[in-house]
CSV table of C-alpha atoms in Angstrom, one decimal:
chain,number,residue,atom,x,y,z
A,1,UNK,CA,83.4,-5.1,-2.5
A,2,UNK,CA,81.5,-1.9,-1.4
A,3,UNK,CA,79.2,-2.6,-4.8
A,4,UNK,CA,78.8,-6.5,-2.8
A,5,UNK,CA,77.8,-4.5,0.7
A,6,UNK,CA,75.4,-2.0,-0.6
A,7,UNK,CA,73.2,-4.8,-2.6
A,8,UNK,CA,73.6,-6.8,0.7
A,9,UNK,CA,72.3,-3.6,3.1
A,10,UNK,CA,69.8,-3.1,0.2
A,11,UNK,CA,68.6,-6.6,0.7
A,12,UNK,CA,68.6,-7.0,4.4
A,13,UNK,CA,66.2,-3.4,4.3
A,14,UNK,CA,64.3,-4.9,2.1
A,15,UNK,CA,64.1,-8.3,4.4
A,16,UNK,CA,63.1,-5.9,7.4
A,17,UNK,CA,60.3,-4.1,5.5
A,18,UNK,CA,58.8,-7.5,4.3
A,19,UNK,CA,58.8,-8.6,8.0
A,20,UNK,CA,57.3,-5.5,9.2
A,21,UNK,CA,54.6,-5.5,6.8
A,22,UNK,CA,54.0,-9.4,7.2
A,23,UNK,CA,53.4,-9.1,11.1
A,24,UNK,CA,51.9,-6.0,10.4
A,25,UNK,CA,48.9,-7.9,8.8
A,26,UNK,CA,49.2,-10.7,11.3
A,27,UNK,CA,48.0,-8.6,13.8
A,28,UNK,CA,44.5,-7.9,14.9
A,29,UNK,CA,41.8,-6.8,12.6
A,30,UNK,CA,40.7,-3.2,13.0
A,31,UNK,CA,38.1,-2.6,15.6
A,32,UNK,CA,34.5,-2.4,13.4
A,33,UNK,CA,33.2,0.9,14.4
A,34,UNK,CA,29.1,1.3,14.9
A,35,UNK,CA,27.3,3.1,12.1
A,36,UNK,CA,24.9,6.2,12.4
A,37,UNK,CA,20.9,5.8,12.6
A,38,UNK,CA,19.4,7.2,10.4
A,39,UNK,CA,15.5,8.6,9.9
A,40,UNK,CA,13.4,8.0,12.6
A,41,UNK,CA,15.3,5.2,14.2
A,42,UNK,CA,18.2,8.7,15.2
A,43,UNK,CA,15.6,10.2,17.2
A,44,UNK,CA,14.9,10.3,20.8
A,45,UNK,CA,17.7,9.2,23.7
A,46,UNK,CA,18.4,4.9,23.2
A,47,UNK,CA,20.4,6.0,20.0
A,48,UNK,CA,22.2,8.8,22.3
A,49,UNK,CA,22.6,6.2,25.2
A,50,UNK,CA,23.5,3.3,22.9
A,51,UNK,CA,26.3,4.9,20.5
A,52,UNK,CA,28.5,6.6,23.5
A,53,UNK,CA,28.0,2.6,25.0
A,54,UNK,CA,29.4,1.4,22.2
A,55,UNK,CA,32.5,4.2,21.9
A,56,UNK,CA,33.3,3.4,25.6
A,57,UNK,CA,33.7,-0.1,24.9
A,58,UNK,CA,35.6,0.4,21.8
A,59,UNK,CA,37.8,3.2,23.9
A,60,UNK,CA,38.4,0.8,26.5
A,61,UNK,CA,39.4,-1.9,23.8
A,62,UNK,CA,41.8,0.8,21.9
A,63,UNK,CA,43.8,1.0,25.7
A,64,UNK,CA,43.8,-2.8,26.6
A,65,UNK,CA,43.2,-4.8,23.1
A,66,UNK,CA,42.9,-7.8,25.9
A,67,UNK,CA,40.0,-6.8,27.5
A,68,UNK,CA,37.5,-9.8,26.2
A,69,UNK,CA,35.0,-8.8,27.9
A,70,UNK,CA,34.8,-5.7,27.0
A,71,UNK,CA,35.0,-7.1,23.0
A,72,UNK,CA,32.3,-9.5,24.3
A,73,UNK,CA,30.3,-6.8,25.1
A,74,UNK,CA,30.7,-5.2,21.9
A,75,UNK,CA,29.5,-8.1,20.0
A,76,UNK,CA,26.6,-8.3,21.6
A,77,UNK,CA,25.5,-4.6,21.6
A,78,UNK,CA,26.0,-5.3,17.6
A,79,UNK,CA,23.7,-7.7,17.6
A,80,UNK,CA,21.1,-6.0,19.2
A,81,UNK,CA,21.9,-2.9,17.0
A,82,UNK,CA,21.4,-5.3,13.7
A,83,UNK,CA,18.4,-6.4,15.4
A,84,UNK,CA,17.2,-2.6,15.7
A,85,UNK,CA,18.3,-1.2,12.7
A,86,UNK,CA,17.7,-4.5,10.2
A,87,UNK,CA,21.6,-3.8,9.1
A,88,UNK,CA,22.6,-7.6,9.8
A,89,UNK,CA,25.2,-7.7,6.7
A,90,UNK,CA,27.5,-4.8,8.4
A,91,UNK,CA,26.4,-6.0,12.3
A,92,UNK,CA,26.4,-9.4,12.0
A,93,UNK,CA,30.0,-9.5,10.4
A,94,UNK,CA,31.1,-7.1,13.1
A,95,UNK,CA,30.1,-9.4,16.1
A,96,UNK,CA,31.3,-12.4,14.2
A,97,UNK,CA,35.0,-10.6,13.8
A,98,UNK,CA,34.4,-9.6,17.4
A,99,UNK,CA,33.7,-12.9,18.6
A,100,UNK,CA,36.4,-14.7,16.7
A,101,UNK,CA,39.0,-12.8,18.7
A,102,UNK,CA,37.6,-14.0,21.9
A,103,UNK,CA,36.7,-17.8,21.0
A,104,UNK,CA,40.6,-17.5,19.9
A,105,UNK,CA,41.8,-16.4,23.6
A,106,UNK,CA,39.4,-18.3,25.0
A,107,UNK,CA,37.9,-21.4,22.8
A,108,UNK,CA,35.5,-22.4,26.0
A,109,UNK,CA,34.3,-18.9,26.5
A,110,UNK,CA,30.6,-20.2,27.5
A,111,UNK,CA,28.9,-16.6,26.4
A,112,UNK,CA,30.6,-15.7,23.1
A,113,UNK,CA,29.8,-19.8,22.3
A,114,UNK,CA,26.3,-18.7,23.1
A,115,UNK,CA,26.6,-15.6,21.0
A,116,UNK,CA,28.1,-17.1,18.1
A,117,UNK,CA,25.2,-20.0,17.8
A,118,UNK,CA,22.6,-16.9,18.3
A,119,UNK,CA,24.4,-14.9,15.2
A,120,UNK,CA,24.1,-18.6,13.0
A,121,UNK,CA,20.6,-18.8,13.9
A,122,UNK,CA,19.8,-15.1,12.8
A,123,UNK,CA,21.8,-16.4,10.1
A,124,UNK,CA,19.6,-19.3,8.8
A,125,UNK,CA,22.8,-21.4,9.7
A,126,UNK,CA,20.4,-23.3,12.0
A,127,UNK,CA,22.8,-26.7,12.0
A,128,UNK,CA,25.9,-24.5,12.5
A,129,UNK,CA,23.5,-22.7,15.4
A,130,UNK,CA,22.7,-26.0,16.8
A,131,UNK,CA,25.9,-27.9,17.1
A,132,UNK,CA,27.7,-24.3,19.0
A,133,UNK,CA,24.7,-24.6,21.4
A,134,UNK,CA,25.1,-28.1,22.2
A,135,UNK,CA,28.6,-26.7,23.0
A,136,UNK,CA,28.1,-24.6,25.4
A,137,UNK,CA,25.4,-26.6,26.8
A,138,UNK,CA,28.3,-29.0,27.9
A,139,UNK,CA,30.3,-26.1,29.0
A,140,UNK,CA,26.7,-24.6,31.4
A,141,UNK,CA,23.7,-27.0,31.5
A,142,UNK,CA,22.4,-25.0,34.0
A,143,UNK,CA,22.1,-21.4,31.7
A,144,UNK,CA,18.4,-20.6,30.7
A,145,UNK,CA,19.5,-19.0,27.4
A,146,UNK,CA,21.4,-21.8,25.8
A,147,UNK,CA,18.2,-23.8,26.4
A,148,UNK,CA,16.1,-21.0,24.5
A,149,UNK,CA,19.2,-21.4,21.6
A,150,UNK,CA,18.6,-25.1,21.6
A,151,UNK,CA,14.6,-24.9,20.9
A,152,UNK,CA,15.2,-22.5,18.7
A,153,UNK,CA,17.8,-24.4,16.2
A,154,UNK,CA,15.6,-27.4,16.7
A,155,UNK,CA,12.5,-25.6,15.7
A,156,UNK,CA,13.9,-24.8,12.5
A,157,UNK,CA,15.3,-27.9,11.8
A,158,UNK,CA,12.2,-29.5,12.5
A,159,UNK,CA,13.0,-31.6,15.7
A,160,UNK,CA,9.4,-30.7,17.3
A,161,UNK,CA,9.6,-33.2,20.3
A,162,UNK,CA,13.3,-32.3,20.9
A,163,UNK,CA,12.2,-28.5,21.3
A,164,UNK,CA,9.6,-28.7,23.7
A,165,UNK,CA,12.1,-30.4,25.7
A,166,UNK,CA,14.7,-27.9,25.3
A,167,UNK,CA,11.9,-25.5,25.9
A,168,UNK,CA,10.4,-26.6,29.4
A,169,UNK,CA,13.7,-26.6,30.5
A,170,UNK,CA,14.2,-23.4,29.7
A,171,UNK,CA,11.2,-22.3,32.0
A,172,UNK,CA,12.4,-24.5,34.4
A,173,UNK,CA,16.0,-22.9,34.2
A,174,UNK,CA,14.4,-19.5,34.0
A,175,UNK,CA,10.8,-18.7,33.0
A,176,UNK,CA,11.1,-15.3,31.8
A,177,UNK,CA,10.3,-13.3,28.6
A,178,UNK,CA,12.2,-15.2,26.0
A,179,UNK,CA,11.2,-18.3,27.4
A,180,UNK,CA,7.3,-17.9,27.5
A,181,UNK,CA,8.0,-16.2,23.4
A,182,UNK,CA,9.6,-19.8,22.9
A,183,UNK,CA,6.4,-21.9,24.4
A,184,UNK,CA,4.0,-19.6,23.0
A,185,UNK,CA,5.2,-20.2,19.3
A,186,UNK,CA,5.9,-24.2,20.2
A,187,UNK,CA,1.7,-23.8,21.1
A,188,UNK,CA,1.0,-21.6,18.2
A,189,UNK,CA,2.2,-24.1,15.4
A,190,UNK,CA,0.7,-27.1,17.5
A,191,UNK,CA,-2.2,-25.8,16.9
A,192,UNK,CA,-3.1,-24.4,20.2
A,193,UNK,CA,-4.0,-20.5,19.3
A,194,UNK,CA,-5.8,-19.7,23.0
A,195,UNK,CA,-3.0,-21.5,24.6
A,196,UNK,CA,-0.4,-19.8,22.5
A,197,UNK,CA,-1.8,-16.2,22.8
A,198,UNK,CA,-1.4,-16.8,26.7
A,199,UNK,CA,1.8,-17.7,27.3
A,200,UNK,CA,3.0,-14.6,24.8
A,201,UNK,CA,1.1,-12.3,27.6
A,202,UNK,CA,2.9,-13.8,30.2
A,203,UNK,CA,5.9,-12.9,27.9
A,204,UNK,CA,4.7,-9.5,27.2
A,205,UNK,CA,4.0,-9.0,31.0
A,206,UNK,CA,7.8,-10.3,32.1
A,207,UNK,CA,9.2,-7.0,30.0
A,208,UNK,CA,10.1,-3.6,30.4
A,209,UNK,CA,7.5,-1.4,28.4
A,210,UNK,CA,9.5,-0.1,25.4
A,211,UNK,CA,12.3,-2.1,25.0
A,212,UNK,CA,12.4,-3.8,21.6
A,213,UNK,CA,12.5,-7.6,23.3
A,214,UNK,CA,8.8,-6.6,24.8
A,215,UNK,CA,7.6,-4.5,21.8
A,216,UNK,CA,8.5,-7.5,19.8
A,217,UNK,CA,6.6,-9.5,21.8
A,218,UNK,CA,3.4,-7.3,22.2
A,219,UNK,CA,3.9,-7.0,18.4
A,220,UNK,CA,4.1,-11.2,17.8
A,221,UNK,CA,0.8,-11.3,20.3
A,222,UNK,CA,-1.4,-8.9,18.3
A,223,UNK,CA,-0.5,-11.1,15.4
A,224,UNK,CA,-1.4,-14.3,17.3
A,225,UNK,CA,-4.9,-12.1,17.5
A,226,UNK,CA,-4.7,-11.2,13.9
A,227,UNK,CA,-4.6,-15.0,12.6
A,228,UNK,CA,-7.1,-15.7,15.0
A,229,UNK,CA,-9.4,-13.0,13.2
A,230,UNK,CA,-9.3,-11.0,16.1
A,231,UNK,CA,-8.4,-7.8,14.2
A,232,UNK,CA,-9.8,-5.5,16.8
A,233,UNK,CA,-7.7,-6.6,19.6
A,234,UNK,CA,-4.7,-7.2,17.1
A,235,UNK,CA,-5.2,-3.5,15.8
A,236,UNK,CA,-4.7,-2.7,19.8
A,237,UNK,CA,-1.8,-4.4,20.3
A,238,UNK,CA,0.0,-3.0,17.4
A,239,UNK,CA,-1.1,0.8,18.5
A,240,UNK,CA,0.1,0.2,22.2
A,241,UNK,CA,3.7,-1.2,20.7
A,242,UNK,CA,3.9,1.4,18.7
A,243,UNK,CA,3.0,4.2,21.6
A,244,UNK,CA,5.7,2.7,23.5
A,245,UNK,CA,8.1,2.2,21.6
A,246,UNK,CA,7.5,5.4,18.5
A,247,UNK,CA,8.4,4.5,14.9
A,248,UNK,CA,8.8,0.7,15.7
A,249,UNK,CA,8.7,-0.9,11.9
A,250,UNK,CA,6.8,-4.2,13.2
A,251,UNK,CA,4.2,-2.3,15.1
A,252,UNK,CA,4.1,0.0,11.9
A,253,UNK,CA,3.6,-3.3,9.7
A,254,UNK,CA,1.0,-5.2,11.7
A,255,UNK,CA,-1.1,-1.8,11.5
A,256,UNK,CA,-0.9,-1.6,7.6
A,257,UNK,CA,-1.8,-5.5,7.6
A,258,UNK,CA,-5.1,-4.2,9.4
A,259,UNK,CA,-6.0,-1.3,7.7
A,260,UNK,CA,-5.3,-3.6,4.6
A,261,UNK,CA,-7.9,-5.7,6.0
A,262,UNK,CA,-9.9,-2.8,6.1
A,263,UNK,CA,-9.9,-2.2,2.6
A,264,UNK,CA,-7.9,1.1,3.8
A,265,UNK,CA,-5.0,0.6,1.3
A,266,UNK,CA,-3.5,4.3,1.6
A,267,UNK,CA,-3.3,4.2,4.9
A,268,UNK,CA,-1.7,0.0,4.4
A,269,UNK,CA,0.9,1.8,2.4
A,270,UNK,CA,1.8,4.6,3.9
A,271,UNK,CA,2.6,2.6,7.2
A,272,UNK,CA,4.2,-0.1,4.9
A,273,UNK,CA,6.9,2.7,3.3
A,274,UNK,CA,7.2,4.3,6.8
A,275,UNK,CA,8.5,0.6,8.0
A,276,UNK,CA,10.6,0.1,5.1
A,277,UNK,CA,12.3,3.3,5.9
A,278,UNK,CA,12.9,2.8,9.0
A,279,UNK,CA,14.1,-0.9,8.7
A,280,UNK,CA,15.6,-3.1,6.4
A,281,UNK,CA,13.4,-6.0,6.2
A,282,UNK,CA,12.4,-7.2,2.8
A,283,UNK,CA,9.2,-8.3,4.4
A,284,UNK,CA,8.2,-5.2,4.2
A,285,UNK,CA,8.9,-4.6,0.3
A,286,UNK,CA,7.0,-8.2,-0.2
A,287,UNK,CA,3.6,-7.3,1.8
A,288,UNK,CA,3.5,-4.0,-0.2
A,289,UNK,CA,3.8,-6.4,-3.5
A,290,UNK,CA,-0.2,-7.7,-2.5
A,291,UNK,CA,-1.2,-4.3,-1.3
A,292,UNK,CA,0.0,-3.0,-4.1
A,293,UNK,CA,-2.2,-5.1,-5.9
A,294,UNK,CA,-5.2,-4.7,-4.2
A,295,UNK,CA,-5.2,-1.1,-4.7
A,296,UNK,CA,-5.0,-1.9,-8.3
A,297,UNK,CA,-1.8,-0.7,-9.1
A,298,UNK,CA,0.0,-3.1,-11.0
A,299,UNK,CA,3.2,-1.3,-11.6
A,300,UNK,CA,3.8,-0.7,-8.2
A,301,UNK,CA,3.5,-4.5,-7.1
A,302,UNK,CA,5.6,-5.2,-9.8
A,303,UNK,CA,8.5,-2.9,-8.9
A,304,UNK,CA,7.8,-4.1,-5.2
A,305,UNK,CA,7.9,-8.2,-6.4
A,306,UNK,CA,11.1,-7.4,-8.2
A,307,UNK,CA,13.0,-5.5,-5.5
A,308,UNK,CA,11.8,-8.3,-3.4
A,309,UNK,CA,13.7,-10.6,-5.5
A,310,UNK,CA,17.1,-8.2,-5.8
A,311,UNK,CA,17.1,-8.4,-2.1
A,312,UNK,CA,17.0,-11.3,-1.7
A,313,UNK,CA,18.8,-12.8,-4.5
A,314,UNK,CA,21.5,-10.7,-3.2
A,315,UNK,CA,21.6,-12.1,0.2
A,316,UNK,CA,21.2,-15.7,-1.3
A,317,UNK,CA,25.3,-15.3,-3.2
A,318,UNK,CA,26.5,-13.5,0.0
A,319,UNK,CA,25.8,-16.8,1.9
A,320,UNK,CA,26.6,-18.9,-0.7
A,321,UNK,CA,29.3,-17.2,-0.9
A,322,UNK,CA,30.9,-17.6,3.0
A,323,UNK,CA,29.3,-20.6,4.7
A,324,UNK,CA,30.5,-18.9,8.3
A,325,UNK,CA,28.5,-16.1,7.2
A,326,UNK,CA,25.5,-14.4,5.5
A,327,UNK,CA,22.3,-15.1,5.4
A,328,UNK,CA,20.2,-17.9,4.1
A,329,UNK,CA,16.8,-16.5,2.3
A,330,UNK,CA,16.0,-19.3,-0.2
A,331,UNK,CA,12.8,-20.2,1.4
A,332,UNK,CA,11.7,-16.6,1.4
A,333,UNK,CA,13.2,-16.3,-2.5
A,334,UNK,CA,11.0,-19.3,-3.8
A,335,UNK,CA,7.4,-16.9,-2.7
A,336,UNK,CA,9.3,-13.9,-4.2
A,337,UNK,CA,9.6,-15.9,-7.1
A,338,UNK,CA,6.1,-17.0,-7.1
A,339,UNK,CA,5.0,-13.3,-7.4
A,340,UNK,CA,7.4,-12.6,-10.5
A,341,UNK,CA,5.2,-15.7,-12.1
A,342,UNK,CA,9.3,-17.7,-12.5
A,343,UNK,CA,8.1,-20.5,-11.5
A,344,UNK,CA,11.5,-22.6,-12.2
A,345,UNK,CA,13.4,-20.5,-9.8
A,346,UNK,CA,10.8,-20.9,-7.3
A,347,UNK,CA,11.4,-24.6,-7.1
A,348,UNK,CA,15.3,-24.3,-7.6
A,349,UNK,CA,15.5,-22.6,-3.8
A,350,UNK,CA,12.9,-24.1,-2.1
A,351,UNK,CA,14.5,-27.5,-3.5
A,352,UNK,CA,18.2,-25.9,-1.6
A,353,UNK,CA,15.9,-24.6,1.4
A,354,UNK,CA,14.7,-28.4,1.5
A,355,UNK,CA,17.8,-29.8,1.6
A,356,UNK,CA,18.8,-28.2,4.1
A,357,UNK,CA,15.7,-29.0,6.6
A,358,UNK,CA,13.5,-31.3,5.5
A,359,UNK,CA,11.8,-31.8,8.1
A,360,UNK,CA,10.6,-28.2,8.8
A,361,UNK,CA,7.2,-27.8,8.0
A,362,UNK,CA,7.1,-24.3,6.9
A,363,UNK,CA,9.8,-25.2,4.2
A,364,UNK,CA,7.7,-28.1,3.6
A,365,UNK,CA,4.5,-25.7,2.9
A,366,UNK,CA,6.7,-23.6,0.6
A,367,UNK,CA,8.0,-26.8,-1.3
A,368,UNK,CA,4.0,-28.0,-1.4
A,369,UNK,CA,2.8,-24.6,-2.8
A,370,UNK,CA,5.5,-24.5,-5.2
A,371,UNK,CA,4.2,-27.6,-6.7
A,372,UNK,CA,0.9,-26.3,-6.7
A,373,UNK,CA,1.5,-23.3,-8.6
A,374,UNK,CA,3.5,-25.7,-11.3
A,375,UNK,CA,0.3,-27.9,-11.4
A,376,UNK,CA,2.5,-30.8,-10.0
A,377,UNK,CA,-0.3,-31.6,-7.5
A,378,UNK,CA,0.5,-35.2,-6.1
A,379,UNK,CA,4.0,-33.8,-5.4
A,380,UNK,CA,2.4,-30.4,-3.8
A,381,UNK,CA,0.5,-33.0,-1.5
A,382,UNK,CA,3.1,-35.2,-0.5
A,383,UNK,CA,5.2,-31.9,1.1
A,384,UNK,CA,1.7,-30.7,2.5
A,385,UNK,CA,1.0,-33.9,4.3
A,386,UNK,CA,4.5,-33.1,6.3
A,387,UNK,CA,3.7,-29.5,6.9
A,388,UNK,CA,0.4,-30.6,8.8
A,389,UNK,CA,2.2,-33.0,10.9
A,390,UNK,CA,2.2,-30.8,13.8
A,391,UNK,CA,-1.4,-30.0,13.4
A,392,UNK,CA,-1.1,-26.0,12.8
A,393,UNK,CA,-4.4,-24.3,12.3
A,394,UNK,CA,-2.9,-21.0,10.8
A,395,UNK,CA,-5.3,-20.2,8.0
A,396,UNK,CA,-2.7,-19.6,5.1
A,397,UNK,CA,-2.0,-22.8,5.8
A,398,UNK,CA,-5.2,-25.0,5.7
A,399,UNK,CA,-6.6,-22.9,2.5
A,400,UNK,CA,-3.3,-23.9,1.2
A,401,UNK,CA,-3.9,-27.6,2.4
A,402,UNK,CA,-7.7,-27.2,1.3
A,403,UNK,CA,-6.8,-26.4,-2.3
A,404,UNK,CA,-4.3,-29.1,-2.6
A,405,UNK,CA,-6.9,-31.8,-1.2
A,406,UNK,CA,-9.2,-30.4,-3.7
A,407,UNK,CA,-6.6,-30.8,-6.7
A,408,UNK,CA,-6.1,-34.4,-5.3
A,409,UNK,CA,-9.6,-36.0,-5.7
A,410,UNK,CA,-10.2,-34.9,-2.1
A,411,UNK,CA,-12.6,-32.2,-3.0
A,412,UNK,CA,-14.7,-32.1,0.5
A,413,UNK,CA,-12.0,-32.6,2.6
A,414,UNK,CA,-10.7,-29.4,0.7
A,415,UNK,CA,-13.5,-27.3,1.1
A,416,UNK,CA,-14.1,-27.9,4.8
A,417,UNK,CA,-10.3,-26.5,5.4
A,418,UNK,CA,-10.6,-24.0,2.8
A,419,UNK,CA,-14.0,-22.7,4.7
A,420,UNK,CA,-12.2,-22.8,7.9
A,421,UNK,CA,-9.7,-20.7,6.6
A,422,UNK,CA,-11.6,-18.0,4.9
A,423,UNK,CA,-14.0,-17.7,7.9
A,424,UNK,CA,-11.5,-17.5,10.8
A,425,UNK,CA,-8.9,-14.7,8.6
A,426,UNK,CA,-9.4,-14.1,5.1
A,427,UNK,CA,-7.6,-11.0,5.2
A,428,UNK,CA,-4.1,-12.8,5.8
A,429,UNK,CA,-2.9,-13.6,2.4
A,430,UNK,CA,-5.2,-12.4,-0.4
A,431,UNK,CA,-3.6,-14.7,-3.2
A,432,UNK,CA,-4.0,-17.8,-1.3
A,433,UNK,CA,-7.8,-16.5,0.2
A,434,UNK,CA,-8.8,-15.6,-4.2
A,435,UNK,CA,-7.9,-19.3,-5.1
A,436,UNK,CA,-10.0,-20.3,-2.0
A,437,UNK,CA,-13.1,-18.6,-2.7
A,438,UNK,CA,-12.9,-19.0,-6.2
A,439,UNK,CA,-13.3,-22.8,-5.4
A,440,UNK,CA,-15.8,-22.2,-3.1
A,441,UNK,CA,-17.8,-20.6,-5.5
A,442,UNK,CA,-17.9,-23.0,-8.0
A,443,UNK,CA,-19.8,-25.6,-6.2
């Protein structure tokens, strides 16, 4: 009998242990803590100002775990700090658990909706980002920034027409920063450069000087300059973002791209590496892959091309991997893949980035120059003839166009876009700009 009660206390302990450690899990995740700057990005007061932000939100969290808006404003300082710091695998995950526990209290909580469709967007999730802005667009038609979420997931889907609606609305709603960004580029790849270069002043102008929202966007108008073959004013531009806002990667970028330009390749590296450091951005890696190879130094552009592809190829799985989360980089994999000469992987993922959003034209343009490169030339012109739909005049892409007219039995049309091209920025990619003149020169 007491042999019978001791198995039966045994059991019932281990019953109660089972249940403890069941609920145990059950409950909340733990509360992502922010991670250390590092470098240059440590120094000076917004990491100071930004980090004992964050610990008072997480301190008031820790002493009511039902303080959403405090978790809301967690996820969205995580955000920005991904934006900052380039660290979107550890930030973007964080705001997404953050936001999960708030859309779970509260399914029609209007701004962690808006945050969530933001973080698929960053994401490359742009139908994901689309259909959580349409839901909270029912929830607030009259809020500004859903509008700007709604151009921007149509953008990258391709619905042109529908984003200029979402995007006058916007200004309509509220005509500030974001919103003259979001006309400027709708200008920009309609082809209207002077147009587009004057709504990103306005943009510029709505900021506060030093913030990374207005650096970003005194950064995107000296590129506007920079494809325009303005590389004077561009150079400006870049030096003033940088002045304001010190050791700011893009600023840091657009500034090797002109000393490139230049034929100043040490000083186009040096400003590459210090952005690289400072960021994590494989855009960075890639444009040292072609300065690189200027400077003849083939080793280097090789080691560059390949860590280009690691990235990547990395981030590619992760997503694949977790279709809530992780980035989508197959359109930026098929070029890496270009520049390690595979050419079949190169048309594997911009044949997934295609499926995706056919009706994009820069994934059109990557599909077009994929065939190119593969000598498939009828079905490089086929994708091409879509990417021109909108009537861009950026110059990568009309020497692009130019030498797939040529290719085509289409040889003057060619040349006239391939001269437009080289004439207006040569500088801007100097694989594409080689092909051009070669062809030029062969007349």
């Amino acid at each position: 009998m007491q042999k019978k009660l001791y198995s039966g206390l045994l059991l019932a302990f281990g019953l109660a242990i089972a249940a403890i450690l069941f609920f145990k899990k059950q409950g909340p995740p733990a509360l992502p803590e922010p991670k250390d700057r590092i470098g240059r990005l440590a120094l000076g007061g917004e990491w100071v100002n930004t980090k004992a932000s964050m610990q008072g939100l997480l301190a008031k969290l820790r002493t009511d775990p039902n303080d959403q808006k405090s978790r809301l404003l967690l996820a969205e300082a995580y955000m920005q700090e991904g934006r900052i710091t380039g660290n979107h695998p550890y930030y973007d995950a964080a705001a997404m658990q953050l936001l999960q526990e708030v859309l779970k209290a509260n399914p029609e909580n209007f701004e962690a909706l808006c945050c969530q469709a933001s973080l698929s967007l960053t994401q490359h999730h742009f139908s994901q980002g689309l259909a959580l802005a349409q839901q909270a667009q029912e929830l607030n038609p009259q809020s500004g920034y859903v509008y700007g979420l709604l151009t921007d997931a149509n953008v990258e889907l391709g619905h042109y027409d529908e984003a200029i609606k979402m995007a006058d609305k916007m200004n309509q709603v509220r005509p500030d920063l974001t919103a003259y960004a979001r006309v400027s580029y709708l200008r920009e790849i309609h082809g209207d450069i002077p147009g587009a270069i004057e709504a990103m002043d306005l943009a510029v102008k709505a900021g506060y000087a030093g913030l990374e929202q207005t650096e970003w966007s005194r950064v995107a108008l000296g590129h506007l300059y920079e494809v325009s073959g303005q590389l004077d004013k561009a150079q400006g531009y870049y030096q003033m973002a940088l002045a304001l806002r010190p050791n700011y990667a893009y600023a840091l970028a657009g500034l090797a791209r002109v000393a490139a330009a230049h034929q100043d390749y040490a000083t186009a590296i040096k400003d590459l590496n210090l952005a690289r450091a400072t960021v994590k951005d494989y855009a960075f890696t890639d444009e040292l892959v072609d300065v690189y190879r200027l400077n003849h130094q083939p080793d280097e552009a090789d080691k560059m091309a390949r860590e280009s592809v690691a990235m990547l190829a990395d981030a590619a799985r992760q997503a694949n991997n977790d279709e809530q989360l992780g980035h989508y980089t197959d359109r930026e994999l098929a070029y890496a893949y270009l520049k390690t000469n595979e050419l079949d992987k190169a048309l594997e993922h911009a044949k997934i980035e295609y499926a995706r959003r056919p009706d994009n034209i820069d994934v059109n343009e990557t599909l077009a120059w994929v065939h190119y490169k593969r000598g498939e030339f009828k079905q490089a012109q086929q994708y091409m003839q879509v990417a021109r739909r909108t009537h861009s005049q950026n110059p990568v892409l009309l020497c692009r166009a130019g030498l797939i007219l040529s290719k085509n039995g289409r040889p003057a049309e060619g040349r006239a876009l391939i001269e437009q091209a080289v004439k207006t920025a040569p500088y801007l990619n100097p694989e594409v700009t080689a092909e051009g003149e070669t062809l030029l020169a062969a007349r």
